[in-house]
Tab-separated table of C-alpha atoms and ligand atoms in Angstrom:
chain	number	residue	atom	x	y	z
A	8	MET	CA	31.519	-14.579	-7.524
A	9	THR	CA	34.414	-16.337	-5.883
A	10	THR	CA	34.884	-20.701	-6.196
A	11	THR	CA	38.048	-20.041	-2.971
A	12	THR	CA	35.992	-18.633	-0.510
A	13	ALA	CA	32.326	-20.059	0.747
A	14	THR	CA	30.671	-18.356	3.860
A	15	PRO	CA	27.238	-18.709	5.791
A	16	ALA	CA	25.880	-16.224	4.950
A	17	ALA	CA	26.128	-18.253	0.764
A	18	PRO	CA	22.924	-20.134	0.979
A	19	THR	CA	20.688	-17.843	1.503
A	20	ALA	CA	21.878	-15.066	-0.314
A	21	SER	CA	22.132	-16.756	-3.082
A	22	ALA	CA	18.294	-16.525	-4.212
A	23	THR	CA	18.614	-12.687	-5.866
A	24	ASP	CA	20.745	-10.275	-4.144
A	25	ALA	CA	17.738	-8.074	-3.442
A	26	VAL	CA	18.500	-5.851	-0.040
A	27	VAL	CA	15.472	-6.555	1.089
A	28	ARG	CA	14.092	-9.478	1.252
A	29	VAL	CA	10.803	-10.436	3.761
A	30	GLU	CA	9.265	-13.699	4.019
A	31	HIS	CA	5.589	-14.979	5.061
A	32	VAL	CA	6.807	-12.164	8.121
A	33	SER	CA	3.654	-12.073	10.582
A	34	ARG	CA	3.690	-9.424	13.428
A	35	THR	CA	0.625	-9.556	16.536
A	36	TYR	CA	-0.109	-7.762	18.888
A	37	GLY	CA	-1.441	-9.060	22.405
A	38	SER	CA	-3.134	-12.323	22.884
A	39	GLY	CA	-6.363	-13.923	23.295
A	40	THR	CA	-9.712	-11.694	22.165
A	41	GLY	CA	-8.091	-8.428	22.452
A	42	ALA	CA	-5.541	-9.610	19.653
A	43	VAL	CA	-4.289	-7.487	16.604
A	44	HIS	CA	-2.805	-8.821	13.506
A	45	ALA	CA	-0.548	-5.928	12.242
A	46	LEU	CA	1.382	-7.859	9.512
A	47	ARG	CA	-0.378	-10.934	8.146
A	48	ASP	CA	1.859	-13.606	6.252
A	49	VAL	CA	3.950	-10.889	4.495
A	50	SER	CA	6.207	-11.619	1.864
A	51	PHE	CA	8.067	-8.909	-0.789
A	52	THR	CA	11.432	-8.301	-2.080
A	53	VAL	CA	13.181	-4.748	-3.078
A	54	GLU	CA	16.261	-5.006	-5.424
A	55	PRO	CA	19.383	-2.563	-5.050
A	56	GLY	CA	18.258	1.312	-6.036
A	57	GLU	CA	14.461	0.766	-6.024
A	58	LEU	CA	13.189	3.901	-4.433
A	59	VAL	CA	9.391	1.103	-3.192
A	60	ALA	CA	6.491	3.270	-1.803
A	61	LEU	CA	4.424	1.861	1.067
A	62	VAL	CA	1.254	2.760	0.653
A	63	GLY	CA	-2.639	2.234	2.573
A	64	ARG	CA	-4.576	3.882	5.108
A	65	SER	CA	-4.313	4.759	8.817
A	66	GLY	CA	-4.074	1.097	11.571
A	67	SER	CA	-2.993	-0.948	7.911
A	68	GLY	CA	0.034	-1.819	9.173
A	69	LYS	CA	2.531	0.214	7.934
A	70	THR	CA	5.204	1.560	10.600
A	71	THR	CA	4.804	-2.510	12.322
A	72	LEU	CA	6.279	-2.804	9.106
A	73	LEU	CA	8.760	-0.543	8.977
A	74	ASN	CA	9.635	-1.544	11.610
A	75	VAL	CA	10.264	-5.319	10.897
A	76	VAL	CA	12.268	-4.188	8.238
A	77	GLY	CA	14.543	-2.177	10.046
A	78	GLY	CA	14.810	-4.315	12.790
A	79	LEU	CA	13.408	-1.749	15.668
A	80	ASP	CA	10.937	-4.562	16.226
A	81	ARG	CA	10.521	-8.241	15.767
A	82	PRO	CA	8.496	-10.238	13.310
A	83	ASP	CA	6.384	-13.667	15.180
A	84	GLU	CA	6.527	-15.441	12.309
A	85	GLY	CA	8.948	-15.181	8.840
A	86	ARG	CA	12.361	-13.656	7.833
A	87	VAL	CA	13.599	-10.569	7.193
A	88	VAL	CA	16.869	-10.260	5.463
A	89	VAL	CA	18.184	-7.177	5.415
A	90	ASP	CA	21.936	-6.529	2.931
A	91	GLY	CA	22.396	-10.881	3.205
A	92	ARG	CA	21.759	-10.229	6.926
A	93	GLU	CA	19.191	-11.993	9.008
A	94	VAL	CA	17.799	-9.266	10.688
A	95	SER	CA	14.845	-11.677	12.167
A	96	THR	CA	17.603	-13.192	14.372
A	97	LEU	CA	19.665	-10.420	15.692
A	98	ASP	CA	20.711	-10.843	18.961
A	99	GLU	CA	20.791	-6.609	20.909
A	100	ARG	CA	24.133	-5.774	19.382
A	101	GLY	CA	23.721	-7.474	16.281
A	102	LEU	CA	20.664	-4.837	15.619
A	103	VAL	CA	22.210	-1.994	17.396
A	104	ASP	CA	25.172	-2.786	14.549
A	105	LEU	CA	22.111	-2.913	11.556
A	106	ARG	CA	20.954	0.801	12.561
A	107	ARG	CA	23.936	2.404	12.512
A	108	ASP	CA	26.027	0.637	9.733
A	109	VAL	CA	23.271	-0.949	7.266
A	110	VAL	CA	19.953	0.745	8.060
A	111	SER	CA	18.527	4.518	8.483
A	112	PHE	CA	15.656	5.890	9.682
A	113	VAL	CA	13.361	8.719	8.861
A	114	PHE	CA	10.361	9.655	10.766
A	115	GLN	CA	7.113	11.799	10.356
A	116	THR	CA	8.196	13.872	13.839
A	117	PHE	CA	11.235	14.255	12.465
A	118	GLY	CA	13.176	13.209	15.405
A	119	LEU	CA	15.628	15.858	15.580
A	120	VAL	CA	17.446	16.892	19.184
A	121	PRO	CA	16.345	20.428	20.066
A	122	VAL	CA	19.110	21.458	21.839
A	123	LEU	CA	21.437	21.186	18.748
A	124	SER	CA	22.249	22.916	15.566
A	125	ALA	CA	21.208	21.522	13.004
A	126	ALA	CA	25.237	20.819	12.209
A	127	GLU	CA	25.483	18.916	15.447
A	128	ASN	CA	21.699	17.493	14.993
A	129	VAL	CA	23.540	15.471	10.824
A	130	GLY	CA	26.657	15.236	13.062
A	131	VAL	CA	25.482	12.672	15.944
A	132	PRO	CA	25.800	9.530	13.981
A	133	LEU	CA	28.859	10.358	13.106
A	134	ARG	CA	29.906	10.661	16.694
A	135	LEU	CA	29.150	7.518	16.852
A	136	ARG	CA	31.057	6.233	14.973
A	137	LYS	CA	33.556	8.170	16.358
A	138	LEU	CA	34.865	10.054	13.343
A	139	PRO	CA	37.436	12.676	13.488
A	140	THR	CA	36.736	16.138	14.340
A	141	LYS	CA	37.573	17.514	10.986
A	142	ASP	CA	36.198	14.110	8.890
A	143	ARG	CA	33.229	15.120	10.796
A	144	GLU	CA	32.735	18.788	9.856
A	145	ASP	CA	33.690	17.904	6.671
A	146	ARG	CA	30.617	15.456	6.066
A	147	VAL	CA	28.190	17.909	7.843
A	148	ARG	CA	29.353	20.390	5.884
A	149	LEU	CA	28.496	18.038	2.613
A	150	LEU	CA	25.161	16.536	3.851
A	151	LEU	CA	24.087	20.112	4.455
A	152	ASP	CA	24.428	21.082	1.576
A	153	LEU	CA	23.169	18.732	-0.589
A	154	VAL	CA	19.556	19.162	1.732
A	155	GLY	CA	19.779	22.409	0.564
A	156	LEU	CA	20.954	24.209	4.182
A	157	GLY	CA	23.870	25.201	3.875
A	158	PRO	CA	23.166	28.348	5.504
A	159	HIS	CA	21.046	27.141	8.232
A	160	ALA	CA	23.687	25.447	9.909
A	161	LEU	CA	23.820	27.049	13.403
A	162	GLN	CA	20.271	27.273	13.934
A	163	ARG	CA	18.770	24.992	16.560
A	164	PRO	CA	15.071	22.749	14.752
A	165	GLY	CA	12.895	25.431	16.574
A	166	GLU	CA	14.017	27.798	14.802
A	167	LEU	CA	13.862	26.161	11.662
A	168	SER	CA	10.608	25.717	9.491
A	169	GLY	CA	8.686	22.065	9.059
A	170	GLY	CA	10.042	21.322	6.023
A	171	GLN	CA	13.794	21.983	6.609
A	172	GLN	CA	13.494	20.249	9.899
A	173	GLN	CA	12.848	17.890	7.517
A	174	ARG	CA	15.200	17.924	5.263
A	175	VAL	CA	17.998	17.854	8.701
A	176	ALA	CA	16.237	14.794	9.414
A	177	ILE	CA	17.317	13.695	6.231
A	178	ALA	CA	21.025	14.992	5.808
A	179	ARG	CA	21.335	12.956	9.310
A	180	SER	CA	19.876	9.746	8.109
A	181	LEU	CA	22.653	9.689	5.238
A	182	ALA	CA	25.659	10.322	7.551
A	183	ASN	CA	26.818	6.829	7.496
A	184	SER	CA	26.086	6.004	4.000
A	185	PRO	CA	23.348	3.697	4.612
A	186	ARG	CA	22.587	0.436	2.453
A	187	LEU	CA	18.474	1.004	2.847
A	188	LEU	CA	16.509	4.507	3.974
A	189	VAL	CA	13.378	3.282	5.697
A	190	ALA	CA	10.856	6.692	5.860
A	191	ASP	CA	7.625	6.790	7.318
A	192	GLU	CA	5.578	8.912	6.389
A	193	PRO	CA	8.232	11.264	6.058
A	194	THR	CA	5.630	13.936	4.118
A	195	GLY	CA	2.910	12.894	6.593
A	196	GLN	CA	3.538	16.365	8.961
A	197	LEU	CA	4.568	19.165	6.162
A	198	ASP	CA	1.685	20.399	3.871
A	199	THR	CA	1.811	19.620	-0.155
A	200	GLU	CA	4.324	21.878	-1.413
A	201	THR	CA	6.792	21.212	1.160
A	202	GLY	CA	6.072	17.768	1.318
A	203	THR	CA	6.724	17.244	-2.617
A	204	ALA	CA	10.090	19.044	-1.838
A	205	VAL	CA	11.277	16.180	0.768
A	206	MET	CA	10.199	13.518	-1.716
A	207	ALA	CA	11.532	14.382	-3.903
A	208	LEU	CA	14.958	15.040	-1.821
A	209	ILE	CA	14.582	11.853	-0.745
A	210	ARG	CA	14.414	10.935	-4.525
A	211	ALA	CA	17.456	12.242	-5.802
A	212	VAL	CA	19.267	11.511	-2.310
A	213	VAL	CA	18.501	7.610	-3.160
A	214	GLU	CA	19.746	7.860	-6.616
A	215	ALA	CA	22.838	10.402	-5.796
A	216	GLU	CA	24.117	8.113	-3.424
A	217	GLY	CA	22.995	4.537	-4.370
A	218	MET	CA	21.116	3.682	-2.022
A	219	THR	CA	17.385	1.679	-1.543
A	220	ALA	CA	14.579	3.267	0.357
A	221	ILE	CA	10.647	2.056	1.325
A	222	VAL	CA	8.437	5.076	2.025
A	223	SER	CA	5.395	4.748	4.174
A	224	THR	CA	2.967	7.850	2.909
A	225	HIS	CA	-0.648	8.543	1.355
A	226	ASP	CA	0.631	11.524	-0.967
A	227	PRO	CA	-0.077	10.371	-3.897
A	228	LEU	CA	3.113	12.882	-5.938
A	229	MET	CA	5.056	10.796	-3.274
A	230	VAL	CA	3.840	6.914	-4.803
A	231	SER	CA	4.721	9.253	-8.347
A	232	LEU	CA	7.924	9.189	-7.683
A	233	ALA	CA	8.267	5.909	-6.278
A	234	ASP	CA	9.511	2.960	-8.700
A	235	ARG	CA	7.100	1.006	-6.940
A	236	VAL	CA	4.461	0.772	-4.796
A	237	LEU	CA	3.521	-1.806	-1.816
A	238	HIS	CA	-0.540	-1.554	-1.214
A	239	ILE	CA	-1.291	-2.682	2.369
A	240	ALA	CA	-4.246	-3.239	4.026
A	241	ASP	CA	-4.970	-5.132	7.091
A	242	GLY	CA	-2.145	-5.612	7.333
A	243	GLN	CA	-1.572	-7.962	3.894
A	244	LEU	CA	-0.033	-7.002	0.489
A	245	ILE	CA	-2.676	-6.840	-1.832
A	246	GLU	CA	-2.725	-6.441	-5.444
A	247	GLY	CA	-3.110	-3.079	-7.143
B	549	ADP	P1	-0.277	2.152	9.994
B	549	ADP	O1	1.326	2.933	10.090
B	549	ADP	O2	-0.151	2.364	8.600
B	549	ADP	O3	-0.992	3.017	10.355
B	549	ADP	P2	-0.023	0.433	12.505
B	549	ADP	O4	1.257	-0.334	11.788
B	549	ADP	O5	0.223	1.551	13.078
B	549	ADP	O6	-0.186	1.083	11.211
B	549	ADP	O7	-0.760	-0.327	12.849
B	549	ADP	C1	-1.397	-1.864	12.392
B	549	ADP	C2	-2.453	-2.366	13.399
B	549	ADP	O8	-1.371	-2.729	15.060
B	549	ADP	C3	-3.448	-1.045	14.118
B	549	ADP	O9	-4.652	-1.573	13.987
B	549	ADP	C4	-2.775	-0.651	15.160
B	549	ADP	O10	-4.399	-0.233	15.984
B	549	ADP	C5	-1.971	-2.086	15.879
B	549	ADP	N1	-1.001	-1.553	16.759
B	549	ADP	C6	0.508	-0.735	16.396
B	549	ADP	N2	1.293	-0.611	17.022
B	549	ADP	C7	0.874	-1.539	18.167
B	549	ADP	C8	1.158	-2.244	19.764
B	549	ADP	N3	2.407	-1.041	20.455
B	549	ADP	N4	0.443	-2.427	20.945
B	549	ADP	C9	-0.938	-3.226	19.833
B	549	ADP	N5	-1.507	-2.585	18.687
B	549	ADP	C10	-0.881	-1.840	17.697
B	550	MG	MG1	2.348	4.431	10.929
């Protein structure tokens, strides 16, 4: 805190320095009788360094909520603030910056580029940043080592197991040292043992990199590794 600067962002950031602040968010798909209320008046915060599990049955609104938090989708009502930026009002350029600099996604389906090697996939966000080649290669090597895939750097996704592919995706998601990791059922396509290993990896990297994470899951083991659990049903957060 300093008395010499007063930025316009100060008033919104003053309540706490939560990494994520979701306030009275609603999101409805369609309209009239066909309207689906995917999110209904959802509010919560996530503090720095927390690993939060988002739990709810299929169709409860998990993906919609994560997309709204990460700026892939917009709420119809309410406010989303991530790392002091009001996501819900950002323009296209602001959203691109947010996804490059602040938030990183991991998806159930990995989302790797099939024709690129593991190392090249991890390097994609660094290329977008125009990092010098040598720095990029060093960082890619470090990230692949971090997820235990150093020896597989030159293999393409199709030559890796599901668990290995998800570890590549996690390494890629860490490339730009995001403040917030958003993972949507990252272990959904993996067997229990592999899924547990991937979740333990997420737990470890969140701690090692000082990150904050929201992870949606059905997996009880994954839930047990979280600092806190948010339960969602029919688009509403419920106690429990
Ligand atoms: P979850 O990830 O928990 O399975 P979703 O957020 O995907 O839940 O979906 C919440 C509700 O919103 C569901 O009823 C789903 O059918 C609906 N929904 C999700 N995406 C769309 C869309 N693009 N258009 C219409 N309805 C959607
Ligand atoms: Mg989903």
